[in-house]
Amino acid sequence: MKKIIKKLQNNENLDSNEVLRLYDIDIFTLGDLAKKIKEKKFGRKVFFNINRHINPSNICKDICKFCAFSAHRKNPNPYTLSIDECVKIAKEAYKKGAKEVHIVSAHNPEVGYEYYMNIVKVIRQELPDIHIKAFTAAEVNFLSELSGKSYDEVLDDMIESGVDSMPGGGAEIFDEKIRNKICKGKVTSQNWLKIHELWHKRGKKSNATMLFGHIENRAHRIDHMLKLKKLQEKTGGFNAFIPLVYQRKNNYLNVKDFLTGQEILKTVAISRILLNNIPHIKAYWPTFTLNLALVACEYGADDIDGTIQKESIQSAAGASSKSGLNMNELIYQIKDAGFIPVERDSLYNEIKVYK
Ligand code: V47
């Protein structure tokens, strides 16, 4: 173990066996190593943004076992927002200061390909300055299947409609055996990575998530991170890695044991250590809780996402993020935890530093 720690302190690469032993290092040593990397990049800064999530529909052709958002027996409230409703939400959010709309929908075959593109087109027409972060690689795969268009064509349509960047959802866990058990039929891990590669080739940025704390093990998480690291070496297009803590209510996965705070923090620290080529590690507060997200900022994370205003995916599964967070509260909490709150835009340009 001492040899691994020494290598990390000297910024040397670990071999594949050593990488698998990272979780065996104690939490304080891991935290210290990760914190040094974070502080070298960003000092005591913690980033947030003022954003609005829009989830246009919860009707889904896929049946991911971890999902409590899509309309099914445990959540029998199907809805589909009209394009006008989506635009109204975006306009109201913009008036309240949102600089980004984060649009993620279920995979609804009833509304058609144009519905998805038109949501973006009309928001872009009405709000030329807002950053539109839209459609996960899982949605791109679904839209490609729905329309018969190639991934390239779907991505070009997204850009033409006004999408600025892609969110990191749909990655879940890349191991195909686990994927088969938790989200069979959804985009494969290979195609998830391919779609992001094609997006990056267009000079565009995206994020990458990892859903953990369900039926995967530590080796699956490491494998997931290493696959992202490899693609990042090729494209440099990922802005942030976002480890999403699995929320266990109202879904069909039936996981009894919730992750300990220690395991979550170790995972954050390991991601900061391994993914030294991805600029930001986001401790997404809805799945961490705000308290643990701020502790995670001592373990390598530098971003906690934003005000969100309305959150439907994780809150359906038990997270307490349904109505988002007030900006002043967010700033107060970041400061009270001993950090410097920095409002950022969607591409991590600093907008305001709250000293
Ligand atoms: O891919 C679904 C996850 C993701 C559960 O790019 C769950 O900035 C926990 O991608 N427990 C969608 N997570 C959300 C997403 C995202 C969120 C925040 C920021 C960004 C970004 C992207 O939500 C899905 C899935 O992995 N999810 N169900 C659950 N029970």
CSV table of C-alpha atoms and ligand atoms in Angstrom, one decimal:
chain,number,residue,atom,x,y,z
A,1,MET,CA,0.0,0.0,0.0
A,2,LYS,CA,2.9,2.3,0.9
A,3,LYS,CA,4.2,1.9,-2.7
A,4,ILE,CA,0.9,3.0,-4.2
A,5,ILE,CA,0.6,6.0,-1.9
A,6,LYS,CA,4.2,7.0,-2.8
A,7,LYS,CA,3.4,6.7,-6.5
A,8,LEU,CA,0.4,8.9,-6.1
A,9,GLN,CA,2.3,11.5,-4.1
A,10,ASN,CA,4.9,11.6,-6.9
A,11,ASN,CA,2.2,11.9,-9.6
A,12,GLU,CA,3.2,8.5,-11.1
A,13,ASN,CA,0.7,6.3,-13.0
A,14,LEU,CA,-0.6,3.2,-11.2
A,15,ASP,CA,-0.7,-0.1,-13.0
A,16,SER,CA,-4.0,-2.0,-13.4
A,17,ASN,CA,-3.6,-4.0,-10.1
A,18,GLU,CA,-2.7,-1.0,-8.1
A,19,VAL,CA,-5.7,1.0,-9.4
A,20,LEU,CA,-8.0,-1.8,-8.1
A,21,ARG,CA,-6.4,-1.4,-4.6
A,22,LEU,CA,-7.2,2.3,-4.3
A,23,TYR,CA,-10.3,1.6,-2.1
A,24,ASP,CA,-8.1,-0.2,0.4
A,25,ILE,CA,-6.3,3.0,1.2
A,26,ASP,CA,-7.7,4.7,4.3
A,27,ILE,CA,-10.2,7.6,3.8
A,28,PHE,CA,-7.9,10.3,5.3
A,29,THR,CA,-5.0,9.5,3.0
A,30,LEU,CA,-7.2,9.3,0.0
A,31,GLY,CA,-8.9,12.5,1.0
A,32,ASP,CA,-5.6,14.2,1.5
A,33,LEU,CA,-4.3,13.2,-1.9
A,34,ALA,CA,-7.5,14.2,-3.7
A,35,LYS,CA,-7.8,17.5,-1.8
A,36,LYS,CA,-4.2,18.5,-2.9
A,37,ILE,CA,-5.2,17.9,-6.5
A,38,LYS,CA,-8.4,19.9,-6.1
A,39,GLU,CA,-6.7,22.8,-4.3
A,40,LYS,CA,-3.9,23.0,-6.8
A,41,LYS,CA,-6.5,23.5,-9.5
A,42,PHE,CA,-9.0,25.7,-7.7
A,43,GLY,CA,-7.9,26.5,-4.2
A,44,ARG,CA,-10.8,26.8,-1.8
A,45,LYS,CA,-13.3,27.7,-4.6
A,46,VAL,CA,-16.5,25.7,-4.9
A,47,PHE,CA,-18.5,26.2,-8.1
A,48,PHE,CA,-22.3,26.4,-8.5
A,49,ASN,CA,-24.6,27.7,-11.2
A,50,ILE,CA,-28.1,29.2,-11.5
A,51,ASN,CA,-29.9,26.6,-13.6
A,52,ARG,CA,-33.3,25.1,-14.2
A,53,HIS,CA,-34.0,21.5,-14.9
A,54,ILE,CA,-36.8,20.7,-17.4
A,55,ASN,CA,-38.0,17.2,-17.8
A,56,PRO,CA,-40.5,17.3,-20.7
A,57,SER,CA,-42.0,13.9,-20.3
A,58,ASN,CA,-41.9,10.9,-18.0
A,59,ILE,CA,-43.3,8.4,-20.5
A,60,CYS,CA,-40.5,6.0,-21.3
A,61,LYS,CA,-40.1,3.0,-23.7
A,62,ASP,CA,-37.2,1.8,-21.5
A,63,ILE,CA,-37.5,0.1,-18.1
A,64,CYS,CA,-34.5,1.0,-16.1
A,65,LYS,CA,-34.9,-0.7,-12.7
A,66,PHE,CA,-33.3,2.1,-10.7
A,67,CYS,CA,-35.6,4.7,-12.2
A,68,ALA,CA,-38.5,6.2,-10.1
A,69,PHE,CA,-39.1,9.1,-12.5
A,70,SER,CA,-40.6,7.2,-15.5
A,71,ALA,CA,-44.3,6.5,-15.4
A,72,HIS,CA,-44.9,2.9,-14.2
A,73,ARG,CA,-46.7,1.0,-11.5
A,74,LYS,CA,-44.8,2.8,-8.7
A,75,ASN,CA,-45.2,6.2,-10.2
A,76,PRO,CA,-48.5,6.2,-12.1
A,77,ASN,CA,-48.6,9.8,-13.1
A,78,PRO,CA,-47.7,10.0,-16.8
A,79,TYR,CA,-47.2,13.5,-18.2
A,80,THR,CA,-45.9,15.2,-21.3
A,81,LEU,CA,-45.3,18.9,-21.3
A,82,SER,CA,-46.3,20.8,-24.5
A,83,ILE,CA,-43.5,22.8,-26.2
A,84,ASP,CA,-45.2,26.0,-25.0
A,85,GLU,CA,-45.1,24.7,-21.4
A,86,CYS,CA,-41.4,24.0,-21.7
A,87,VAL,CA,-40.7,27.4,-23.2
A,88,LYS,CA,-42.8,29.1,-20.5
A,89,ILE,CA,-40.7,27.3,-17.8
A,90,ALA,CA,-37.5,28.4,-19.5
A,91,LYS,CA,-38.6,32.0,-19.7
A,92,GLU,CA,-39.7,32.1,-16.1
A,93,ALA,CA,-36.4,30.6,-15.0
A,94,TYR,CA,-34.5,33.1,-17.2
A,95,LYS,CA,-36.4,36.0,-15.6
A,96,LYS,CA,-35.3,34.7,-12.2
A,97,GLY,CA,-31.7,34.6,-13.2
A,98,ALA,CA,-31.1,31.1,-14.6
A,99,LYS,CA,-28.3,31.0,-17.1
A,100,GLU,CA,-28.8,27.4,-18.1
A,101,VAL,CA,-31.7,25.1,-18.8
A,102,HIS,CA,-30.8,21.4,-18.3
A,103,ILE,CA,-33.3,19.4,-20.4
A,104,VAL,CA,-33.5,15.7,-19.9
A,105,SER,CA,-36.6,13.6,-20.8
A,106,ALA,CA,-37.8,10.1,-20.6
A,107,HIS,CA,-37.7,8.2,-24.0
A,108,ASN,CA,-41.2,8.9,-25.2
A,109,PRO,CA,-41.9,7.3,-28.6
A,110,GLU,CA,-45.4,8.9,-28.8
A,111,VAL,CA,-44.3,12.5,-29.3
A,112,GLY,CA,-41.8,11.9,-32.1
A,113,TYR,CA,-38.3,13.1,-33.0
A,114,GLU,CA,-39.4,16.7,-33.9
A,115,TYR,CA,-40.9,17.3,-30.4
A,116,TYR,CA,-37.5,16.9,-28.9
A,117,MET,CA,-35.7,19.2,-31.4
A,118,ASN,CA,-38.6,21.8,-31.3
A,119,ILE,CA,-38.3,22.2,-27.6
A,120,VAL,CA,-34.7,23.3,-28.1
A,121,LYS,CA,-35.4,25.4,-31.2
A,122,VAL,CA,-38.2,27.4,-29.6
A,123,ILE,CA,-36.3,28.0,-26.4
A,124,ARG,CA,-33.3,29.1,-28.5
A,125,GLN,CA,-35.5,31.5,-30.5
A,126,GLU,CA,-37.1,33.0,-27.4
A,127,LEU,CA,-33.9,33.1,-25.2
A,128,PRO,CA,-30.9,33.5,-27.4
A,129,ASP,CA,-28.5,33.9,-24.4
A,130,ILE,CA,-29.5,31.0,-22.3
A,131,HIS,CA,-27.2,28.0,-22.3
A,132,ILE,CA,-29.1,24.9,-23.4
A,133,LYS,CA,-27.6,21.7,-21.9
A,134,ALA,CA,-29.8,19.0,-23.4
A,135,PHE,CA,-30.3,15.3,-24.1
A,136,THR,CA,-28.2,12.6,-22.6
A,137,ALA,CA,-26.4,10.0,-24.8
A,138,ALA,CA,-29.2,7.6,-23.9
A,139,GLU,CA,-31.7,10.1,-25.5
A,140,VAL,CA,-29.5,10.5,-28.5
A,141,ASN,CA,-29.5,6.7,-28.9
A,142,PHE,CA,-33.3,6.6,-28.5
A,143,LEU,CA,-33.8,9.5,-31.0
A,144,SER,CA,-31.5,7.7,-33.5
A,145,GLU,CA,-33.6,4.5,-33.2
A,146,LEU,CA,-36.8,6.5,-33.3
A,147,SER,CA,-35.9,8.4,-36.5
A,148,GLY,CA,-33.6,6.0,-38.3
A,149,LYS,CA,-31.0,8.8,-38.3
A,150,SER,CA,-27.4,8.1,-37.5
A,151,TYR,CA,-25.8,9.4,-34.3
A,152,ASP,CA,-24.0,12.0,-36.4
A,153,GLU,CA,-27.2,13.2,-37.9
A,154,VAL,CA,-29.0,13.5,-34.5
A,155,LEU,CA,-26.0,15.4,-33.0
A,156,ASP,CA,-26.0,17.8,-36.0
A,157,ASP,CA,-29.7,18.4,-35.6
A,158,MET,CA,-29.2,19.1,-31.9
A,159,ILE,CA,-26.5,21.7,-32.7
A,160,GLU,CA,-28.7,23.2,-35.4
A,161,SER,CA,-31.6,23.4,-33.0
A,162,GLY,CA,-29.5,25.3,-30.4
A,163,VAL,CA,-28.1,22.7,-28.0
A,164,ASP,CA,-24.8,24.1,-26.4
A,165,SER,CA,-23.6,21.1,-24.4
A,166,MET,CA,-24.6,17.6,-23.4
A,167,PRO,CA,-25.4,16.5,-19.9
A,168,GLY,CA,-23.7,13.4,-18.5
A,169,GLY,CA,-26.7,11.1,-17.9
A,170,GLY,CA,-27.4,7.6,-19.1
A,171,ALA,CA,-23.9,6.4,-18.4
A,172,GLU,CA,-25.0,4.5,-15.3
A,173,ILE,CA,-22.3,1.9,-14.9
A,174,PHE,CA,-20.4,0.8,-18.0
A,175,ASP,CA,-19.9,-2.9,-17.1
A,176,GLU,CA,-22.3,-4.6,-19.5
A,177,LYS,CA,-23.3,-7.4,-17.2
A,178,ILE,CA,-24.5,-5.0,-14.6
A,179,ARG,CA,-26.0,-2.8,-17.3
A,180,ASN,CA,-28.0,-5.8,-18.5
A,181,LYS,CA,-29.4,-6.2,-15.0
A,182,ILE,CA,-30.3,-2.6,-14.3
A,183,CYS,CA,-31.1,-1.0,-17.6
A,184,LYS,CA,-31.4,-3.6,-20.3
A,185,GLY,CA,-32.2,-2.3,-23.8
A,186,LYS,CA,-30.9,1.2,-23.1
A,187,VAL,CA,-27.8,2.6,-24.9
A,188,THR,CA,-24.8,0.3,-24.5
A,189,SER,CA,-21.7,1.6,-22.8
A,190,GLN,CA,-19.8,1.4,-26.0
A,191,ASN,CA,-22.4,3.6,-27.8
A,192,TRP,CA,-22.6,6.0,-24.8
A,193,LEU,CA,-18.9,6.6,-25.2
A,194,LYS,CA,-19.1,6.8,-29.0
A,195,ILE,CA,-21.8,9.4,-28.9
A,196,HIS,CA,-19.8,11.6,-26.5
A,197,GLU,CA,-16.7,11.1,-28.7
A,198,LEU,CA,-18.7,12.3,-31.8
A,199,TRP,CA,-20.0,15.2,-29.8
A,200,HIS,CA,-16.5,16.2,-28.7
A,201,LYS,CA,-15.3,15.9,-32.3
A,202,ARG,CA,-17.7,18.8,-33.1
A,203,GLY,CA,-15.8,20.9,-30.6
A,204,LYS,CA,-18.6,20.6,-28.0
A,205,LYS,CA,-18.4,19.9,-24.3
A,206,SER,CA,-20.2,17.3,-22.2
A,207,ASN,CA,-20.3,15.8,-18.7
A,208,ALA,CA,-20.1,12.2,-17.6
A,209,THR,CA,-22.0,10.6,-14.8
A,210,MET,CA,-21.7,7.3,-12.9
A,211,LEU,CA,-24.6,5.8,-11.0
A,212,PHE,CA,-23.2,4.0,-8.0
A,213,GLY,CA,-24.3,2.4,-4.7
A,214,HIS,CA,-26.7,-0.2,-6.2
A,215,ILE,CA,-25.5,-3.7,-7.4
A,216,GLU,CA,-22.2,-2.7,-8.8
A,217,ASN,CA,-18.9,-3.3,-6.9
A,218,ARG,CA,-15.8,-1.2,-6.5
A,219,ALA,CA,-14.0,-2.8,-9.5
A,220,HIS,CA,-17.0,-1.8,-11.7
A,221,ARG,CA,-16.6,1.8,-10.5
A,222,ILE,CA,-12.9,1.9,-11.2
A,223,ASP,CA,-13.5,0.3,-14.7
A,224,HIS,CA,-16.1,3.0,-15.4
A,225,MET,CA,-13.7,5.8,-14.4
A,226,LEU,CA,-10.8,4.3,-16.5
A,227,LYS,CA,-13.0,4.1,-19.6
A,228,LEU,CA,-13.9,7.8,-19.2
A,229,LYS,CA,-10.2,8.7,-18.6
A,230,LYS,CA,-9.3,6.9,-21.9
A,231,LEU,CA,-11.8,8.8,-23.9
A,232,GLN,CA,-10.8,12.1,-22.3
A,233,GLU,CA,-7.2,11.4,-23.3
A,234,LYS,CA,-8.5,11.2,-26.9
A,235,THR,CA,-10.9,14.1,-27.0
A,236,GLY,CA,-10.5,16.4,-23.9
A,237,GLY,CA,-14.3,17.1,-24.2
A,238,PHE,CA,-15.5,16.3,-20.7
A,239,ASN,CA,-15.9,19.2,-18.4
A,240,ALA,CA,-17.1,17.3,-15.3
A,241,PHE,CA,-17.3,13.9,-13.8
A,242,ILE,CA,-20.5,13.4,-11.7
A,243,PRO,CA,-20.7,10.4,-9.4
A,244,LEU,CA,-24.5,10.0,-8.7
A,245,VAL,CA,-25.4,8.3,-5.5
A,246,TYR,CA,-28.2,5.8,-6.1
A,247,GLN,CA,-31.5,6.8,-4.4
A,248,ARG,CA,-33.5,3.7,-3.5
A,249,LYS,CA,-37.2,4.6,-3.2
A,250,ASN,CA,-40.0,3.9,-5.6
A,251,ASN,CA,-38.1,1.7,-8.0
A,252,TYR,CA,-37.6,-1.9,-8.8
A,253,LEU,CA,-33.9,-2.5,-7.9
A,254,ASN,CA,-34.6,-3.5,-4.4
A,255,VAL,CA,-31.3,-2.5,-2.9
A,256,LYS,CA,-31.4,-2.7,0.9
A,257,ASP,CA,-28.1,-1.3,2.0
A,258,PHE,CA,-27.4,2.4,1.4
A,259,LEU,CA,-23.8,3.4,0.8
A,260,THR,CA,-22.0,4.8,3.9
A,261,GLY,CA,-20.7,8.4,3.8
A,262,GLN,CA,-17.2,7.0,3.9
A,263,GLU,CA,-17.7,4.9,0.7
A,264,ILE,CA,-19.2,7.9,-1.1
A,265,LEU,CA,-16.3,10.1,0.0
A,266,LYS,CA,-13.7,7.5,-1.0
A,267,THR,CA,-15.4,7.3,-4.4
A,268,VAL,CA,-15.2,11.0,-4.9
A,269,ALA,CA,-11.5,11.1,-3.8
A,270,ILE,CA,-10.6,8.2,-6.1
A,271,SER,CA,-12.4,9.9,-9.0
A,272,ARG,CA,-10.4,13.1,-8.4
A,273,ILE,CA,-7.1,11.1,-8.3
A,274,LEU,CA,-7.8,8.9,-11.3
A,275,LEU,CA,-9.5,11.4,-13.5
A,276,ASN,CA,-6.8,14.0,-13.4
A,277,ASN,CA,-7.5,14.8,-17.0
A,278,ILE,CA,-11.2,15.8,-16.4
A,279,PRO,CA,-11.2,19.4,-14.9
A,280,HIS,CA,-14.1,19.2,-12.5
A,281,ILE,CA,-15.6,16.7,-10.1
A,282,LYS,CA,-19.2,17.5,-9.3
A,283,ALA,CA,-20.8,16.3,-6.0
A,284,TYR,CA,-24.3,16.7,-7.2
A,285,TRP,CA,-26.1,17.8,-4.1
A,286,PRO,CA,-29.5,16.2,-4.8
A,287,THR,CA,-28.0,12.7,-4.6
A,288,PHE,CA,-25.3,13.5,-1.9
A,289,THR,CA,-27.5,15.8,0.3
A,290,LEU,CA,-26.1,19.4,0.5
A,291,ASN,CA,-24.2,18.5,3.7
A,292,LEU,CA,-22.3,15.6,2.3
A,293,ALA,CA,-21.7,17.4,-1.0
A,294,LEU,CA,-19.9,20.1,0.9
A,295,VAL,CA,-17.8,17.5,2.9
A,296,ALA,CA,-17.0,16.0,-0.6
A,297,CYS,CA,-15.4,19.3,-1.5
A,298,GLU,CA,-12.8,18.4,1.1
A,299,TYR,CA,-12.3,15.1,-0.7
A,300,GLY,CA,-11.6,16.3,-4.2
A,301,ALA,CA,-14.9,17.7,-5.5
A,302,ASP,CA,-15.1,21.4,-6.6
A,303,ASP,CA,-18.7,21.8,-7.8
A,304,ILE,CA,-22.1,21.0,-6.3
A,305,ASP,CA,-24.3,21.9,-9.3
A,306,GLY,CA,-26.9,24.6,-8.9
A,307,THR,CA,-30.2,26.0,-7.8
A,308,ILE,CA,-32.1,23.6,-10.1
A,309,GLN,CA,-35.5,25.1,-9.1
A,310,LYS,CA,-37.3,21.8,-9.8
A,311,GLU,CA,-35.8,18.3,-9.7
A,312,SER,CA,-37.9,15.3,-10.8
A,313,ILE,CA,-35.6,12.4,-11.4
A,314,GLN,CA,-33.7,11.9,-8.1
A,315,SER,CA,-36.5,13.3,-5.9
A,316,ALA,CA,-38.9,10.7,-7.3
A,317,ALA,CA,-36.5,8.1,-5.8
A,318,GLY,CA,-36.3,9.8,-2.4
A,319,ALA,CA,-33.8,12.7,-2.7
A,320,SER,CA,-35.0,15.9,-1.0
A,321,SER,CA,-34.3,18.1,-4.1
A,322,LYS,CA,-37.8,18.5,-5.5
A,323,SER,CA,-37.9,22.3,-5.3
A,324,GLY,CA,-34.2,23.0,-5.8
A,325,LEU,CA,-32.3,25.4,-3.6
A,326,ASN,CA,-32.4,29.2,-3.0
A,327,MET,CA,-29.2,30.9,-4.3
A,328,ASN,CA,-28.6,32.8,-1.0
A,329,GLU,CA,-28.9,29.6,0.9
A,330,LEU,CA,-26.5,27.8,-1.4
A,331,ILE,CA,-24.0,30.6,-1.1
A,332,TYR,CA,-24.4,30.7,2.7
A,333,GLN,CA,-23.9,27.0,3.0
A,334,ILE,CA,-20.7,27.0,0.8
A,335,LYS,CA,-19.2,29.8,2.9
A,336,ASP,CA,-20.2,28.3,6.2
A,337,ALA,CA,-18.4,25.1,5.1
A,338,GLY,CA,-15.2,27.2,4.7
A,339,PHE,CA,-15.2,27.5,0.9
A,340,ILE,CA,-15.3,30.4,-1.5
A,341,PRO,CA,-18.6,30.2,-3.5
A,342,VAL,CA,-18.1,30.9,-7.2
A,343,GLU,CA,-21.0,31.3,-9.6
A,344,ARG,CA,-20.0,29.8,-12.9
A,345,ASP,CA,-21.5,29.5,-16.3
A,346,SER,CA,-22.2,26.1,-17.9
A,347,LEU,CA,-18.7,25.9,-19.3
A,348,TYR,CA,-17.1,26.9,-16.0
A,349,ASN,CA,-16.2,30.5,-16.8
A,350,GLU,CA,-16.4,32.4,-13.5
A,351,ILE,CA,-19.3,34.8,-13.3
A,352,LYS,CA,-19.0,36.0,-9.7
A,353,VAL,CA,-16.8,35.2,-6.7
A,354,TYR,CA,-18.5,35.6,-3.4
A,355,LYS,CA,-15.7,36.5,-1.0
B,1,V47,O1,-28.7,8.9,-16.0
B,1,V47,C1,-32.0,7.8,-12.3
B,1,V47,C2,-29.9,9.1,-12.7
B,1,V47,C3,-29.5,10.5,-14.4
B,1,V47,C4,-31.8,7.5,-10.1
B,1,V47,O2,-24.5,16.6,-16.7
B,1,V47,C5,-30.7,8.3,-10.5
B,1,V47,O3,-24.5,18.2,-15.3
B,1,V47,C6,-29.9,8.3,-8.4
B,1,V47,O4,-27.7,12.9,-15.8
B,1,V47,N1,-30.9,7.5,-8.0
B,1,V47,C7,-30.0,11.7,-15.0
B,1,V47,N2,-29.8,8.7,-9.7
B,1,V47,C8,-29.5,13.0,-14.3
B,1,V47,C9,-28.2,13.4,-14.9
B,1,V47,C10,-27.5,14.6,-14.4
B,1,V47,C11,-27.8,15.1,-13.2
B,1,V47,C12,-27.1,16.3,-12.8
B,1,V47,C13,-26.2,16.9,-13.5
B,1,V47,C14,-25.9,16.4,-14.8
B,1,V47,C15,-24.9,17.1,-15.6
B,1,V47,C16,-26.5,15.3,-15.2
B,1,V47,O5,-30.2,10.3,-13.2
B,1,V47,C17,-29.7,9.2,-15.1
B,1,V47,C18,-29.5,8.2,-13.9
B,1,V47,O6,-28.2,7.8,-13.8
B,1,V47,N3,-30.9,8.4,-11.9
B,1,V47,N4,-32.6,7.2,-11.2
B,1,V47,C19,-31.9,7.1,-8.8
B,1,V47,N5,-32.8,6.2,-8.3
